[in-house]
Amino acid sequence: QVQLVESGGGLVQPGGSLRLSCATSGGIFRIYDMAWYRQAPGKERELVATITSGGSTNYADSVKGRFTISRDNAKNTVYLQIESLKPEDTAVYYCNAAIASLRYWGQGTQVTVSS
C-alpha cells in the first residue's frame, strides 16, 4: 500500500514563501506521476501542479510563475515550492500519486496566508 505524508504547511504572511514536502513509501516512487492539489474552505479540490515520472511539469494558471513542483526520486519525495503567497492560496494542500487507474492521497497539510 502506498502511503503519502505531506509536511511543511503553516501560517505565512502575504508575500512569504513555503516549501511543502510529500514523502512516499510502500511503492516504486519513480514510476508514479505526482501532483499537488488544494482545497480551500467551501470550495472543491483543485489541481495545482503535476510532475510526471519523466519530470515534465504542468501548473494551474492561477499559480504559474509562483509555484514550482519538483521531485527527488532518491528520497521518494515530491516538493512544492510556493513563492509570493496570497491570501487566496489559503487551503489544505494534498499530495497525489498516480499510476494507471490507481490514485493515492496524503492527509493534507494546511497553508494559511494571513497578516
Coordinates of N, CA and C in Angstrom, one line a residue:
Q1 N 0.8 -1.2 0.0 CA 0.0 0.0 0.0 C 0.9 1.2 0.0
V2 N 0.6 2.1 -0.9 CA 1.4 3.4 -1.0 C 0.9 4.4 0.1
Q3 N 1.8 5.0 0.8 CA 1.5 6.0 1.8 C 2.1 7.3 1.4
L4 N 1.4 8.4 1.6 CA 1.9 9.7 1.3 C 1.8 10.6 2.5
V5 N 2.8 11.3 2.9 CA 2.8 12.1 4.1 C 3.3 13.5 3.7
E6 N 2.3 14.5 3.8 CA 2.7 15.9 3.5 C 3.2 16.6 4.7
S7 N 4.1 17.6 4.5 CA 4.5 18.4 5.6 C 5.0 19.8 5.0
G8 N 5.2 20.7 5.9 CA 5.7 22.0 5.5 C 4.7 23.1 5.5
G9 N 3.5 22.8 5.8 CA 2.5 23.9 5.8 C 2.6 24.7 7.1
G10 N 1.8 25.8 7.1 CA 1.8 26.7 8.3 C 1.2 28.0 8.0
L11 N 1.4 28.9 8.9 CA 0.8 30.3 8.8 C 1.9 31.2 8.2
V12 N 1.6 31.9 7.2 CA 2.6 32.7 6.5 C 2.0 34.0 6.1
Q13 N 2.8 35.1 6.2 CA 2.3 36.4 5.8 C 2.2 36.5 4.3
P14 N 1.3 37.4 3.8 CA 1.3 37.6 2.3 C 2.7 38.0 1.8
G15 N 3.0 37.4 0.7 CA 4.3 37.7 0.1 C 5.4 36.7 0.5
G16 N 5.1 35.9 1.5 CA 6.0 34.9 2.0 C 6.1 33.7 1.1
S17 N 6.9 32.7 1.6 CA 7.2 31.5 0.8 C 7.1 30.3 1.7
L18 N 6.9 29.2 1.1 CA 6.9 27.9 1.8 C 7.4 26.8 0.9
R19 N 7.9 25.7 1.5 CA 8.2 24.6 0.7 C 7.4 23.4 1.3
L20 N 6.5 22.8 0.6 CA 5.8 21.7 1.0 C 6.5 20.4 0.5
S21 N 6.5 19.4 1.4 CA 7.1 18.1 1.0 C 6.1 17.0 1.1
C22 N 6.2 16.0 0.3 CA 5.4 14.8 0.3 C 6.3 13.6 0.2
A23 N 6.4 12.9 1.4 CA 7.2 11.7 1.4 C 6.4 10.5 1.1
T24 N 6.8 9.6 0.3 CA 6.1 8.4 -0.1 C 6.8 7.2 0.4
S25 N 6.0 6.1 0.6 CA 6.5 4.8 1.0 C 5.6 3.8 0.5
G26 N 6.1 2.6 0.4 CA 5.3 1.4 0.0 C 5.1 1.2 -1.5
G27 N 5.7 2.0 -2.3 CA 5.6 1.8 -3.7 C 6.9 2.1 -4.5
I28 N 6.9 2.1 -5.7 CA 8.0 2.5 -6.6 C 7.8 3.9 -7.0
F29 N 8.4 4.8 -6.2 CA 8.1 6.3 -6.4 C 8.4 6.7 -7.8
R30 N 9.5 6.3 -8.4 CA 10.0 6.8 -9.6 C 9.0 6.6 -10.8
I31 N 8.1 5.6 -10.6 CA 7.2 5.4 -11.8 C 5.9 6.1 -11.6
Y32 N 5.7 6.8 -10.5 CA 4.4 7.5 -10.3 C 4.4 8.9 -10.9
D33 N 3.3 9.3 -11.5 CA 3.1 10.7 -11.8 C 2.6 11.3 -10.5
M34 N 3.1 12.4 -10.1 CA 2.8 13.1 -8.8 C 2.1 14.4 -9.1
A35 N 1.3 14.8 -8.1 CA 0.6 16.0 -8.2 C 0.3 16.6 -6.9
W36 N 0.1 17.9 -6.9 CA -0.4 18.7 -5.7 C -1.7 19.2 -6.0
Y37 N -2.7 19.0 -5.1 CA -4.0 19.6 -5.2 C -4.2 20.5 -4.0
R38 N -5.2 21.4 -4.0 CA -5.5 22.1 -2.8 C -7.0 22.3 -2.7
Q39 N -7.5 22.5 -1.5 CA -8.9 22.6 -1.3 C -9.1 23.8 -0.2
A40 N -9.7 24.8 -0.7 CA -10.0 25.9 0.2 C -11.4 25.7 0.8
P41 N -11.6 26.4 2.0 CA -12.9 26.2 2.7 C -14.1 26.5 1.7
G42 N -15.0 25.6 1.7 CA -16.2 25.8 0.9 C -16.0 25.7 -0.6
K43 N -14.8 25.2 -1.0 CA -14.6 25.1 -2.5 C -14.2 23.6 -2.8
E44 N -14.2 23.3 -4.1 CA -13.8 22.0 -4.5 C -12.3 21.9 -4.5
R45 N -11.9 20.6 -4.5 CA -10.4 20.4 -4.6 C -10.0 20.7 -6.0
E46 N -8.9 21.4 -6.1 CA -8.4 21.8 -7.4 C -6.9 21.4 -7.6
L47 N -6.6 21.0 -8.9 CA -5.3 20.6 -9.3 C -4.4 21.9 -9.3
V48 N -3.2 21.8 -8.7 CA -2.3 22.9 -8.6 C -1.1 22.7 -9.6
A49 N -0.5 21.5 -9.5 CA 0.7 21.3 -10.2 C 0.9 19.8 -10.4
T50 N 1.5 19.4 -11.5 CA 1.8 18.0 -11.7 C 3.2 17.8 -12.2
I51 N 3.8 16.6 -11.9 CA 5.1 16.3 -12.4 C 5.0 14.8 -12.8
T52 N 5.4 14.5 -14.0 CA 5.3 13.1 -14.5 C 6.5 12.3 -14.0
S53 N 6.4 11.0 -14.2 CA 7.6 10.2 -13.8 C 8.8 10.6 -14.6
G54 N 8.6 11.2 -15.7 CA 9.8 11.6 -16.5 C 10.2 13.0 -16.2
G55 N 9.5 13.7 -15.3 CA 9.9 15.0 -14.9 C 9.3 16.2 -15.6
S56 N 8.3 15.9 -16.4 CA 7.6 17.0 -17.1 C 6.6 17.6 -16.1
T57 N 6.5 19.0 -16.1 CA 5.7 19.7 -15.1 C 4.6 20.5 -15.8
N58 N 3.5 20.7 -15.1 CA 2.4 21.5 -15.5 C 1.8 22.2 -14.3
Y59 N 1.2 23.4 -14.6 CA 0.7 24.2 -13.5 C -0.7 24.8 -13.8
A60 N -1.5 25.0 -12.8 CA -2.7 25.7 -12.9 C -2.4 27.2 -13.3
D61 N -3.2 27.8 -14.1 CA -2.9 29.2 -14.5 C -2.8 30.1 -13.3
S62 N -3.5 29.8 -12.2 CA -3.5 30.7 -11.0 C -2.2 30.7 -10.3
V63 N -1.4 29.7 -10.5 CA -0.1 29.6 -9.7 C 1.1 29.7 -10.6
K64 N 1.0 29.7 -11.9 CA 2.1 29.8 -12.8 C 3.0 31.0 -12.4
G65 N 4.3 30.7 -12.3 CA 5.3 31.7 -12.0 C 5.5 31.8 -10.5
R66 N 4.7 31.3 -9.7 CA 4.8 31.4 -8.2 C 5.1 30.0 -7.6
F67 N 4.6 28.9 -8.2 CA 4.7 27.6 -7.6 C 5.7 26.8 -8.5
T68 N 6.5 26.0 -7.8 CA 7.4 25.1 -8.6 C 7.3 23.7 -8.0
I69 N 6.9 22.7 -8.8 CA 6.9 21.3 -8.3 C 8.2 20.6 -8.8
S70 N 8.7 19.8 -7.9 CA 9.9 19.0 -8.2 C 9.8 17.7 -7.5
R71 N 10.7 16.8 -7.9 CA 10.8 15.5 -7.2 C 12.2 15.0 -7.1
D72 N 12.4 14.3 -6.0 CA 13.7 13.7 -5.7 C 13.4 12.1 -5.6
N73 N 13.7 11.4 -6.7 CA 13.4 10.0 -6.7 C 14.3 9.2 -5.7
A74 N 15.5 9.8 -5.4 CA 16.3 9.1 -4.4 C 15.7 9.2 -3.0
K75 N 15.0 10.2 -2.8 CA 14.3 10.4 -1.4 C 12.9 10.1 -1.4
N76 N 12.3 9.6 -2.6 CA 10.9 9.3 -2.7 C 10.0 10.4 -2.2
T77 N 10.4 11.6 -2.7 CA 9.7 12.8 -2.2 C 9.4 13.8 -3.3
V78 N 8.2 14.4 -3.3 CA 7.9 15.4 -4.2 C 7.7 16.7 -3.4
Y79 N 8.1 17.8 -4.0 CA 8.1 19.1 -3.3 C 7.2 20.1 -4.1
L80 N 6.7 21.1 -3.3 CA 6.0 22.2 -3.9 C 6.6 23.5 -3.3
Q81 N 7.4 24.2 -4.1 CA 7.9 25.5 -3.6 C 6.9 26.6 -4.0
I82 N 6.5 27.3 -3.0 CA 5.5 28.4 -3.2 C 6.1 29.7 -2.8
E83 N 6.0 30.6 -3.8 CA 6.5 32.0 -3.6 C 5.4 33.0 -3.7
S84 N 5.7 34.2 -3.1 CA 4.7 35.3 -3.2 C 3.3 34.9 -2.9
L85 N 3.2 34.3 -1.7 CA 1.9 33.8 -1.2 C 0.9 34.8 -1.1
K86 N -0.3 34.5 -1.5 CA -1.5 35.4 -1.4 C -2.6 34.8 -0.5
P87 N -3.4 35.6 0.1 CA -4.5 35.1 0.9 C -5.3 34.0 0.2
E88 N -5.5 34.2 -1.0 CA -6.3 33.2 -1.8 C -5.6 31.8 -2.0
D89 N -4.3 31.7 -1.6 CA -3.6 30.5 -1.6 C -4.0 29.6 -0.3
T90 N -4.7 30.2 0.6 CA -5.0 29.5 1.8 C -5.9 28.3 1.5
A91 N -5.4 27.1 1.9 CA -6.1 25.9 1.6 C -5.4 24.7 2.3
V92 N -6.0 23.6 2.3 CA -5.3 22.3 2.6 C -4.7 21.8 1.3
Y93 N -3.4 21.6 1.4 CA -2.7 21.1 0.2 C -2.5 19.6 0.3
Y94 N -2.9 18.9 -0.8 CA -2.8 17.4 -0.8 C -1.8 16.9 -1.9
C95 N -1.1 15.9 -1.5 CA -0.3 15.2 -2.5 C -1.0 14.0 -3.1
N96 N -0.7 13.8 -4.3 CA -1.4 12.7 -5.0 C -0.4 11.9 -5.9
A97 N -0.5 10.6 -5.8 CA 0.4 9.7 -6.7 C -0.5 8.9 -7.6
A98 N -0.2 8.8 -8.8 CA -1.0 8.1 -9.8 C -0.2 7.2 -10.7
I99 N -0.7 6.0 -10.9 CA -0.2 5.1 -11.9 C -1.3 4.3 -12.5
A100 N -1.5 4.3 -13.8 CA -2.6 3.6 -14.4 C -3.9 4.2 -13.8
S101 N -4.8 3.3 -13.3 CA -6.0 3.8 -12.8 C -6.0 3.9 -11.2
L102 N -4.8 3.7 -10.7 CA -4.6 3.8 -9.2 C -4.3 5.3 -8.8
R103 N -4.9 5.7 -7.7 CA -4.7 7.0 -7.2 C -4.5 6.9 -5.7
Y104 N -3.5 7.6 -5.1 CA -3.2 7.6 -3.7 C -3.1 9.0 -3.2
W105 N -3.6 9.3 -2.0 CA -3.7 10.6 -1.4 C -3.0 10.6 -0.1
G106 N -2.4 11.8 0.2 CA -2.0 12.1 1.6 C -3.1 12.7 2.4
Q107 N -2.8 13.0 3.6 CA -3.8 13.5 4.6 C -3.9 15.0 4.5
G108 N -3.0 15.7 3.8 CA -3.0 17.1 3.6 C -2.2 17.9 4.6
T109 N -1.8 19.1 4.2 CA -1.1 20.0 5.1 C -1.8 21.4 4.9
Q110 N -2.0 22.1 6.0 CA -2.7 23.3 6.0 C -1.8 24.5 5.7
V111 N -2.1 25.3 4.7 CA -1.4 26.5 4.4 C -2.4 27.7 4.6
T112 N -2.0 28.6 5.5 CA -2.8 29.8 5.8 C -2.0 31.0 5.5
V113 N -2.5 31.9 4.7 CA -1.8 33.1 4.3 C -2.6 34.3 4.9
S114 N -2.0 34.9 5.9 CA -2.7 36.0 6.6 C -1.7 36.9 7.3
S115 N -2.1 38.2 7.4 CA -1.2 39.1 8.1 C -1.7 39.2 9.5

